Structures are given as C-alpha cells and as structure tokens.
PDB file of C-alpha atoms in Angstrom:
ATOM      1  CA  ILE A  24      -0.710  25.439 -10.890  1.00 95.00           C
ATOM      2  CA  VAL A  25       2.798  25.148  -9.369  1.00 96.00           C
ATOM      3  CA  LEU A  26       3.086  26.301  -5.776  1.00 97.00           C
ATOM      4  CA  THR A  27       6.485  27.417  -4.504  1.00 98.00           C
ATOM      5  CA  GLN A  28       6.980  27.697  -0.748  1.00 98.00           C
ATOM      6  CA  SER A  29       9.671  29.705   0.957  1.00 95.00           C
ATOM      7  CA  PRO A  30      11.817  29.434   2.848  1.00 96.00           C
ATOM      8  CA  GLY A  31      12.625  25.749   2.657  1.00 96.00           C
ATOM      9  CA  THR A  32      13.579  25.659   6.310  1.00 97.00           C
ATOM     10  CA  LEU A  33      12.812  28.163   9.076  1.00 97.00           C
ATOM     11  CA  SER A  34      14.848  27.966  12.284  1.00 97.00           C
ATOM     12  CA  LEU A  35      13.051  29.650  15.215  1.00 97.00           C
ATOM     13  CA  SER A  36      12.675  29.411  18.972  1.00 96.00           C
ATOM     14  CA  PRO A  37       9.416  28.595  20.833  1.00 96.00           C
ATOM     15  CA  GLY A  38       7.396  31.771  21.329  1.00 96.00           C
ATOM     16  CA  GLU A  39       8.709  33.415  18.147  1.00 97.00           C
ATOM     17  CA  ARG A  40       6.626  34.409  15.124  1.00 98.00           C
ATOM     18  CA  ALA A  41       6.784  32.326  11.974  1.00 98.00           C
ATOM     19  CA  THR A  42       5.939  33.658   8.528  1.00 98.00           C
ATOM     20  CA  LEU A  43       5.634  31.162   5.687  1.00 98.00           C
ATOM     21  CA  SER A  44       5.146  32.077   2.048  1.00 98.00           C
ATOM     22  CA  CYS A  45       3.363  30.277  -0.793  1.00 98.00           C
ATOM     23  CA  ARG A  46       3.581  31.659  -4.311  1.00 98.00           C
ATOM     24  CA  ALA A  47       1.489  30.333  -7.202  1.00 97.00           C
ATOM     25  CA  SER A  48       2.497  30.153 -10.849  1.00 97.00           C
ATOM     26  CA  GLN A  49      -0.859  31.672 -11.834  1.00 96.00           C
ATOM     27  CA  THR A  50      -3.680  33.455 -10.087  1.00 94.00           C
ATOM     28  CA  ILE A  51      -5.633  31.256  -7.698  1.00 92.00           C
ATOM     29  CA  THR A  52      -9.272  32.221  -8.187  1.00 85.00           C
ATOM     30  CA  SER A  53     -11.563  32.703  -5.220  1.00 78.00           C
ATOM     31  CA  THR A  54      -8.684  32.285  -2.831  1.00 87.00           C
ATOM     32  CA  PHE A  55      -8.923  28.498  -3.072  1.00 95.00           C
ATOM     33  CA  LEU A  56      -5.803  27.924  -1.022  1.00 96.00           C
ATOM     34  CA  ALA A  57      -5.293  25.788   2.101  1.00 97.00           C
ATOM     35  CA  TRP A  58      -2.504  25.168   4.598  1.00 98.00           C
ATOM     36  CA  TYR A  59      -1.632  21.956   6.451  1.00 98.00           C
ATOM     37  CA  ARG A  60       0.729  21.054   9.275  1.00 98.00           C
ATOM     38  CA  HIS A  61       2.449  17.709   9.002  1.00 97.00           C
ATOM     39  CA  LYS A  62       4.398  16.116  11.829  1.00 96.00           C
ATOM     40  CA  PRO A  63       6.564  13.035  11.272  1.00 92.00           C
ATOM     41  CA  GLY A  64       4.683   9.815  11.751  1.00 92.00           C
ATOM     42  CA  GLN A  65       1.306  11.571  11.842  1.00 95.00           C
ATOM     43  CA  ALA A  66      -1.366  12.423   9.318  1.00 95.00           C
ATOM     44  CA  PRO A  67      -1.385  16.022   8.001  1.00 96.00           C
ATOM     45  CA  ARG A  68      -3.794  18.424   9.695  1.00 97.00           C
ATOM     46  CA  LEU A  69      -5.841  21.073   7.918  1.00 97.00           C
ATOM     47  CA  LEU A  70      -5.137  24.514   9.385  1.00 98.00           C
ATOM     48  CA  ILE A  71      -6.519  27.075   6.957  1.00 97.00           C
ATOM     49  CA  TYR A  72      -8.838  26.992   3.940  1.00 96.00           C
ATOM     50  CA  GLY A  73     -10.172  29.732   1.699  1.00 95.00           C
ATOM     51  CA  ALA A  74      -6.814  31.424   2.322  1.00 95.00           C
ATOM     52  CA  THR A  75      -7.993  32.932   5.638  1.00 96.00           C
ATOM     53  CA  SER A  76     -10.506  30.645   7.378  1.00 96.00           C
ATOM     54  CA  ARG A  77      -9.315  28.535  10.293  1.00 97.00           C
ATOM     55  CA  ALA A  78     -10.408  24.914  10.309  1.00 96.00           C
ATOM     56  CA  THR A  79     -12.374  23.561  13.259  1.00 94.00           C
ATOM     57  CA  GLY A  80     -10.312  23.404  16.421  1.00 95.00           C
ATOM     58  CA  ILE A  81      -7.331  25.361  15.082  1.00 97.00           C
ATOM     59  CA  PRO A  82      -6.068  27.933  17.578  1.00 97.00           C
ATOM     60  CA  ASP A  83      -6.048  31.618  16.697  1.00 96.00           C
ATOM     61  CA  ARG A  84      -2.232  31.781  16.686  1.00 97.00           C
ATOM     62  CA  PHE A  85      -2.565  30.491  13.123  1.00 98.00           C
ATOM     63  CA  SER A  86      -3.642  32.986  10.500  1.00 98.00           C
ATOM     64  CA  GLY A  87      -3.716  33.000   6.742  1.00 97.00           C
ATOM     65  CA  SER A  88      -3.639  35.917   4.321  1.00 96.00           C
ATOM     66  CA  GLY A  89      -3.117  36.724   0.684  1.00 95.00           C
ATOM     67  CA  SER A  90      -4.797  36.572  -2.688  1.00 93.00           C
ATOM     68  CA  GLY A  91      -3.961  36.196  -6.354  1.00 94.00           C
ATOM     69  CA  THR A  92      -0.569  34.524  -6.447  1.00 96.00           C
ATOM     70  CA  ASP A  93       0.922  35.363  -3.038  1.00 97.00           C
ATOM     71  CA  PHE A  94      -0.238  33.750   0.210  1.00 97.00           C
ATOM     72  CA  THR A  95       1.109  33.719   3.753  1.00 97.00           C
ATOM     73  CA  LEU A  96       0.681  31.541   6.797  1.00 98.00           C
ATOM     74  CA  THR A  97       1.582  33.253  10.103  1.00 98.00           C
ATOM     75  CA  ILE A  98       2.040  31.508  13.433  1.00 98.00           C
ATOM     76  CA  SER A  99       2.079  34.265  16.006  1.00 96.00           C
ATOM     77  CA  ARG A 100       3.820  32.397  18.878  1.00 96.00           C
ATOM     78  CA  LEU A 101       5.361  29.065  18.099  1.00 97.00           C
ATOM     79  CA  GLN A 102       4.349  26.237  20.458  1.00 97.00           C
ATOM     80  CA  PRO A 103       6.392  23.001  20.748  1.00 95.00           C
ATOM     81  CA  GLU A 104       3.815  21.109  18.667  1.00 95.00           C
ATOM     82  CA  ASP A 105       4.209  23.622  15.809  1.00 97.00           C
ATOM     83  CA  PHE A 106       7.683  22.436  14.871  1.00 97.00           C
ATOM     84  CA  ALA A 107       6.744  20.496  11.763  1.00 97.00           C
ATOM     85  CA  THR A 108       6.470  20.785   7.979  1.00 98.00           C
ATOM     86  CA  TYR A 109       3.823  23.033   6.467  1.00 98.00           C
ATOM     87  CA  TYR A 110       2.259  22.655   3.055  1.00 98.00           C
ATOM     88  CA  CYS A 111       0.072  24.923   1.021  1.00 98.00           C
ATOM     89  CA  GLN A 112      -2.436  23.399  -1.406  1.00 97.00           C
ATOM     90  CA  GLN A 113      -4.516  24.928  -4.188  1.00 96.00           C
ATOM     91  CA  TYR A 114      -7.957  23.669  -5.182  1.00 95.00           C
ATOM     92  CA  ALA A 115      -8.814  26.266  -7.819  1.00 93.00           C
ATOM     93  CA  SER A 116      -7.986  23.944 -10.697  1.00 91.00           C
ATOM     94  CA  LEU A 117      -7.122  20.352 -11.518  1.00 91.00           C
ATOM     95  CA  PRO A 118      -4.834  18.755 -10.726  1.00 94.00           C
ATOM     96  CA  ARG A 119      -4.891  19.746  -7.090  1.00 95.00           C
ATOM     97  CA  THR A 120      -1.318  20.604  -6.123  1.00 96.00           C
ATOM     98  CA  PHE A 121       0.743  21.090  -3.007  1.00 97.00           C
ATOM     99  CA  GLY A 122       3.777  23.217  -2.434  1.00 98.00           C
ATOM    100  CA  GLN A 123       7.010  21.439  -1.617  1.00 97.00           C
ATOM    101  CA  GLY A 124       6.776  22.302   2.034  1.00 97.00           C
ATOM    102  CA  THR A 125       8.455  24.565   4.608  1.00 98.00           C
ATOM    103  CA  LYS A 126      10.064  22.879   7.582  1.00 98.00           C
ATOM    104  CA  VAL A 127       9.904  24.840  10.840  1.00 98.00           C
ATOM    105  CA  GLU A 128      12.645  23.606  13.135  1.00 97.00           C
ATOM    106  CA  ILE A 129      13.792  24.437  16.622  1.00 94.00           C
ATOM    107  CA  LYS A 130      16.694  26.885  16.634  1.00 92.00           C
TER     108      LYS A 130
ATOM    109  CA  GLU B  23     -15.481  14.034  13.115  1.00 78.00           C
ATOM    110  CA  GLY B  24     -14.874  10.382  12.313  1.00 94.00           C
ATOM    111  CA  GLN B  25     -12.008   8.096  11.517  1.00 97.00           C
ATOM    112  CA  LEU B  26     -10.331   6.724   8.432  1.00 98.00           C
ATOM    113  CA  LEU B  27      -8.166   3.608   8.244  1.00 98.00           C
ATOM    114  CA  GLU B  28      -6.240   2.580   5.159  1.00 98.00           C
ATOM    115  CA  SER B  29      -5.177  -0.997   4.404  1.00 98.00           C
ATOM    116  CA  GLY B  30      -3.859  -3.075   1.531  1.00 98.00           C
ATOM    117  CA  GLY B  31      -0.365  -1.700   1.212  1.00 97.00           C
ATOM    118  CA  GLY B  32       2.725  -3.846   0.811  1.00 97.00           C
ATOM    119  CA  LEU B  33       5.595  -4.883  -1.423  1.00 98.00           C
ATOM    120  CA  VAL B  34       4.781  -5.404  -5.088  1.00 98.00           C
ATOM    121  CA  GLN B  35       6.956  -5.940  -8.143  1.00 97.00           C
ATOM    122  CA  PRO B  36       7.116  -3.384 -10.937  1.00 98.00           C
ATOM    123  CA  GLY B  37       4.229  -3.925 -13.316  1.00 97.00           C
ATOM    124  CA  GLY B  38       2.161  -5.482 -10.604  1.00 98.00           C
ATOM    125  CA  SER B  39      -1.203  -4.510  -9.125  1.00 98.00           C
ATOM    126  CA  LEU B  40      -2.512  -3.674  -5.676  1.00 98.00           C
ATOM    127  CA  THR B  41      -5.829  -2.442  -4.283  1.00 98.00           C
ATOM    128  CA  LEU B  42      -5.928  -0.100  -1.306  1.00 98.00           C
ATOM    129  CA  SER B  43      -8.965   0.233   0.923  1.00 98.00           C
ATOM    130  CA  CYS B  44      -9.962   3.035   3.283  1.00 98.00           C
ATOM    131  CA  ALA B  45     -12.584   2.211   5.914  1.00 98.00           C
ATOM    132  CA  ALA B  46     -14.540   5.207   7.193  1.00 98.00           C
ATOM    133  CA  SER B  47     -16.448   5.454  10.453  1.00 97.00           C
ATOM    134  CA  GLY B  48     -18.113   8.126  12.619  1.00 97.00           C
ATOM    135  CA  PHE B  49     -19.682  10.136   9.812  1.00 96.00           C
ATOM    136  CA  THR B  50     -22.129   9.751   6.942  1.00 96.00           C
ATOM    137  CA  PHE B  51     -19.643   8.521   4.372  1.00 97.00           C
ATOM    138  CA  GLY B  52     -21.786   9.065   1.278  1.00 96.00           C
ATOM    139  CA  ASN B  53     -22.170  12.787   2.072  1.00 95.00           C
ATOM    140  CA  PHE B  54     -18.510  13.536   1.484  1.00 96.00           C
ATOM    141  CA  ALA B  55     -16.091  13.578  -1.410  1.00 96.00           C
ATOM    142  CA  MET B  56     -12.930  11.651  -0.739  1.00 97.00           C
ATOM    143  CA  SER B  57      -9.364  11.805  -2.021  1.00 97.00           C
ATOM    144  CA  TRP B  58      -6.157   9.798  -2.086  1.00 98.00           C
ATOM    145  CA  VAL B  59      -2.909  11.677  -1.368  1.00 98.00           C
ATOM    146  CA  ARG B  60       0.541  10.120  -1.313  1.00 98.00           C
ATOM    147  CA  GLN B  61       3.961  10.964   0.034  1.00 97.00           C
ATOM    148  CA  ALA B  62       7.043   9.360  -1.466  1.00 97.00           C
ATOM    149  CA  PRO B  63       9.951   8.781   0.873  1.00 96.00           C
ATOM    150  CA  GLY B  64      11.658  12.078   1.685  1.00 94.00           C
ATOM    151  CA  LYS B  65       9.280  13.995  -0.542  1.00 96.00           C
ATOM    152  CA  GLY B  66       6.236  16.224  -0.139  1.00 96.00           C
ATOM    153  CA  LEU B  67       2.523  15.544  -0.507  1.00 97.00           C
ATOM    154  CA  GLU B  68       1.039  14.685  -3.921  1.00 97.00           C
ATOM    155  CA  TRP B  69      -2.661  14.559  -4.667  1.00 97.00           C
ATOM    156  CA  VAL B  70      -3.545  11.304  -6.456  1.00 98.00           C
ATOM    157  CA  SER B  71      -7.296  11.308  -7.061  1.00 97.00           C
ATOM    158  CA  HIS B  72     -10.717  12.253  -5.770  1.00 96.00           C
ATOM    159  CA  ILE B  73     -14.240  10.970  -6.083  1.00 97.00           C
ATOM    160  CA  SER B  74     -17.570  12.623  -5.377  1.00 95.00           C
ATOM    161  CA  GLY B  75     -19.831  11.575  -2.544  1.00 95.00           C
ATOM    162  CA  ILE B  76     -22.106   9.433  -4.670  1.00 95.00           C
ATOM    163  CA  GLY B  77     -19.198   8.151  -6.752  1.00 91.00           C
ATOM    164  CA  ARG B  78     -20.434   9.583  -9.997  1.00 93.00           C
ATOM    165  CA  THR B  79     -17.417  11.747 -10.786  1.00 92.00           C
ATOM    166  CA  SER B  80     -13.716  11.296 -10.210  1.00 94.00           C
ATOM    167  CA  ASN B  81     -10.479  12.842 -11.291  1.00 96.00           C
ATOM    168  CA  SER B  82      -6.845  11.855 -10.974  1.00 97.00           C
ATOM    169  CA  ALA B  83      -3.333  13.196 -11.400  1.00 97.00           C
ATOM    170  CA  ASP B  84      -1.681  12.765 -14.787  1.00 96.00           C
ATOM    171  CA  SER B  85       1.001  10.613 -13.149  1.00 97.00           C
ATOM    172  CA  VAL B  86      -1.569   7.865 -12.387  1.00 97.00           C
ATOM    173  CA  LYS B  87      -4.205   8.423 -15.085  1.00 97.00           C
ATOM    174  CA  GLY B  88      -4.945   5.210 -16.961  1.00 96.00           C
ATOM    175  CA  ARG B  89      -3.256   3.089 -14.253  1.00 98.00           C
ATOM    176  CA  PHE B  90      -5.136   3.915 -11.059  1.00 98.00           C
ATOM    177  CA  THR B  91      -8.896   3.764 -10.519  1.00 97.00           C
ATOM    178  CA  THR B  92     -10.740   5.305  -7.563  1.00 98.00           C
ATOM    179  CA  SER B  93     -14.080   3.942  -6.441  1.00 97.00           C
ATOM    180  CA  ARG B  94     -16.254   3.730  -3.374  1.00 98.00           C
ATOM    181  CA  ASP B  95     -18.925   1.576  -1.794  1.00 97.00           C
ATOM    182  CA  ASN B  96     -21.179   3.785   0.301  1.00 97.00           C
ATOM    183  CA  LEU B  97     -23.011   0.784   1.757  1.00 97.00           C
ATOM    184  CA  LYS B  98     -19.683  -0.516   3.141  1.00 98.00           C
ATOM    185  CA  ASN B  99     -18.343   2.961   4.001  1.00 98.00           C
ATOM    186  CA  THR B 100     -15.196   2.174   2.051  1.00 98.00           C
ATOM    187  CA  LEU B 101     -13.030   3.963  -0.488  1.00 98.00           C
ATOM    188  CA  TYR B 102     -10.770   2.062  -2.876  1.00 98.00           C
ATOM    189  CA  LEU B 103      -7.745   2.693  -5.015  1.00 98.00           C
ATOM    190  CA  GLN B 104      -7.075   0.064  -7.659  1.00 98.00           C
ATOM    191  CA  MET B 105      -3.441   0.447  -8.780  1.00 98.00           C
ATOM    192  CA  ASN B 106      -2.209  -1.302 -11.937  1.00 98.00           C
ATOM    193  CA  SER B 107       1.088  -1.205 -13.856  1.00 98.00           C
ATOM    194  CA  LEU B 108       2.896  -0.074 -10.748  1.00 98.00           C
ATOM    195  CA  ARG B 109       6.272   1.649 -11.108  1.00 98.00           C
ATOM    196  CA  ALA B 110       9.091   2.320  -8.653  1.00 97.00           C
ATOM    197  CA  ASP B 111       8.076   5.970  -8.430  1.00 97.00           C
ATOM    198  CA  ASP B 112       4.668   4.897  -7.100  1.00 98.00           C
ATOM    199  CA  THR B 113       6.436   3.886  -3.878  1.00 98.00           C
ATOM    200  CA  ALA B 114       4.861   6.070  -1.166  1.00 98.00           C
ATOM    201  CA  LEU B 115       2.740   6.277   1.934  1.00 98.00           C
ATOM    202  CA  TYR B 116      -0.842   6.516   0.655  1.00 98.00           C
ATOM    203  CA  TYR B 117      -3.378   8.500   2.681  1.00 98.00           C
ATOM    204  CA  CYS B 118      -7.113   8.643   2.212  1.00 98.00           C
ATOM    205  CA  ALA B 119      -8.718  11.933   3.132  1.00 98.00           C
ATOM    206  CA  LYS B 120     -12.205  13.228   3.705  1.00 97.00           C
ATOM    207  CA  HIS B 121     -13.129  16.530   2.135  1.00 96.00           C
ATOM    208  CA  LEU B 122     -14.510  19.449   4.120  1.00 92.00           C
ATOM    209  CA  VAL B 123     -18.092  19.740   2.970  1.00 86.00           C
ATOM    210  CA  GLY B 124     -18.316  22.019  -0.072  1.00 84.00           C
ATOM    211  CA  TRP B 125     -14.544  22.430  -0.296  1.00 87.00           C
ATOM    212  CA  ASP B 126     -11.812  20.434  -1.990  1.00 89.00           C
ATOM    213  CA  VAL B 127      -9.650  20.499   1.104  1.00 94.00           C
ATOM    214  CA  PHE B 128      -8.863  17.575   3.357  1.00 96.00           C
ATOM    215  CA  GLU B 129     -10.195  17.878   6.893  1.00 96.00           C
ATOM    216  CA  LEU B 130      -9.678  14.299   8.012  1.00 97.00           C
ATOM    217  CA  TRP B 131      -6.844  11.949   7.111  1.00 97.00           C
ATOM    218  CA  GLY B 132      -6.061   8.337   7.829  1.00 97.00           C
ATOM    219  CA  PRO B 133      -2.693   7.185   9.151  1.00 97.00           C
ATOM    220  CA  GLY B 134      -1.690   5.954   5.696  1.00 97.00           C
ATOM    221  CA  THR B 135      -0.624   2.618   4.184  1.00 98.00           C
ATOM    222  CA  LEU B 136       2.817   2.033   2.685  1.00 98.00           C
ATOM    223  CA  VAL B 137       3.202   0.800  -0.893  1.00 98.00           C
ATOM    224  CA  THR B 138       6.657  -0.300  -2.010  1.00 98.00           C
ATOM    225  CA  VAL B 139       7.259  -1.126  -5.638  1.00 98.00           C
ATOM    226  CA  SER B 140      10.487  -3.029  -6.035  1.00 97.00           C
ATOM    227  CA  SER B 141      11.915  -6.212  -7.536  1.00 95.00           C
TER     228      SER B 141
END
C-alpha cells in the first residue's frame, strides 16, 4: 500500500491549526493507520494508532480521523515542539509502509 | 515504558556484512514484537523487518529480503539485524522499535545507529 501525504510542507505560526492528509493507494482495512512526529536528532514518537486513538501521553490537541483511503491528522493549536516532520504508517498489510512525510515549519 | 539502545553501526564496504544489536530494558522483552525501521539521509522512514515476541515469525521488506535476517535472544533482552551483501542504498540510520501490544505500531524507539556503505 502506497501512502501519499500532503502537503509536503506546511508553514504555520504557533497557536494555529494544522491539518495533514494521508491518502492510501487502496483501502486500509480496520483503520490500521498510525501517525508519528519526528524531530531532527530524535527518535520518532507515536501519536495516533487505529486512525483515531491517541497513544499514551499524547495531548488532546492531536486528533486523527478518516477511514478507507483518506486519513487526517489535526493539531488544534501548534506548540513550539510540534514543528517537526509527521509520518503516517499503515499496518493493514505487508510490507508495512510509511508516507513520505509532511514537514510542519514555523512561518 | 522502557528503553532501547542500538549498536553495531559503522562504515562497511559494498558487499560486506554487519550485525546490529538493540538492547532492551525496563519492560518484559519477550512479550513484545519488535521491528527495525531505517531512514536514509534526507529521506523518510522505511520499515525493514519485524519479529514476533517469541521469535517464531518474522517478515521483511522486499528491499532486504534474502540479505537481512532478524532474530532475538529473549534471555539477553536483545534484538539483532544481520545484514549481508550490503549496498550503498542500505546507508541509513537504523532504529529498533517496540510494538504496542496487539498492534503493529511502534510505541518505543531507540536513538538509532548509523550504517554507511561506501568504498
């Protein structure tokens, strides 16, 4: 399954809302889709799994939605630590695949 | 939650071999599936392989199938990635990752170890 993320780069200010898209080349069964935040020099961090469930310790400004082939990650109010690259990942079929990433940068 | 620490990376010539290790601590290692994920310079994340908690089943990406072998020693709390016939496009930062129980998502990652394949 090929995952295509858009936009490639999102330029926003702290406090603004970010909407990131992940489109799959075929239906992802059982909403087996996850989102990660990856900051330079750090390990990625799991944000969302099952398309909508927040991982342990993830604040409620992060929310996931979608089903089938179209999924969205929304960050309601960007904090300084949220400026990073975000990846979606599907685990409905092998091989597990990631999208190419969306970079959220400070405007 | 635990910790993961990769080791074994370095510079290797094309066609060479290398074995990466991932030492786990702070959780019951054998209860969790584990994966290797890599990131080539300037590129995104790529899943490499995974292995079940007891090590009975594993799968890998087509790009490494037949060249890389994933294994684990639950008595030593360690995950391994044996890499043979290395190519320049295997150059990447290699992360080990612990699965969220019951899900093939990665809830804990190590800091990564860098593998450079170059003559």
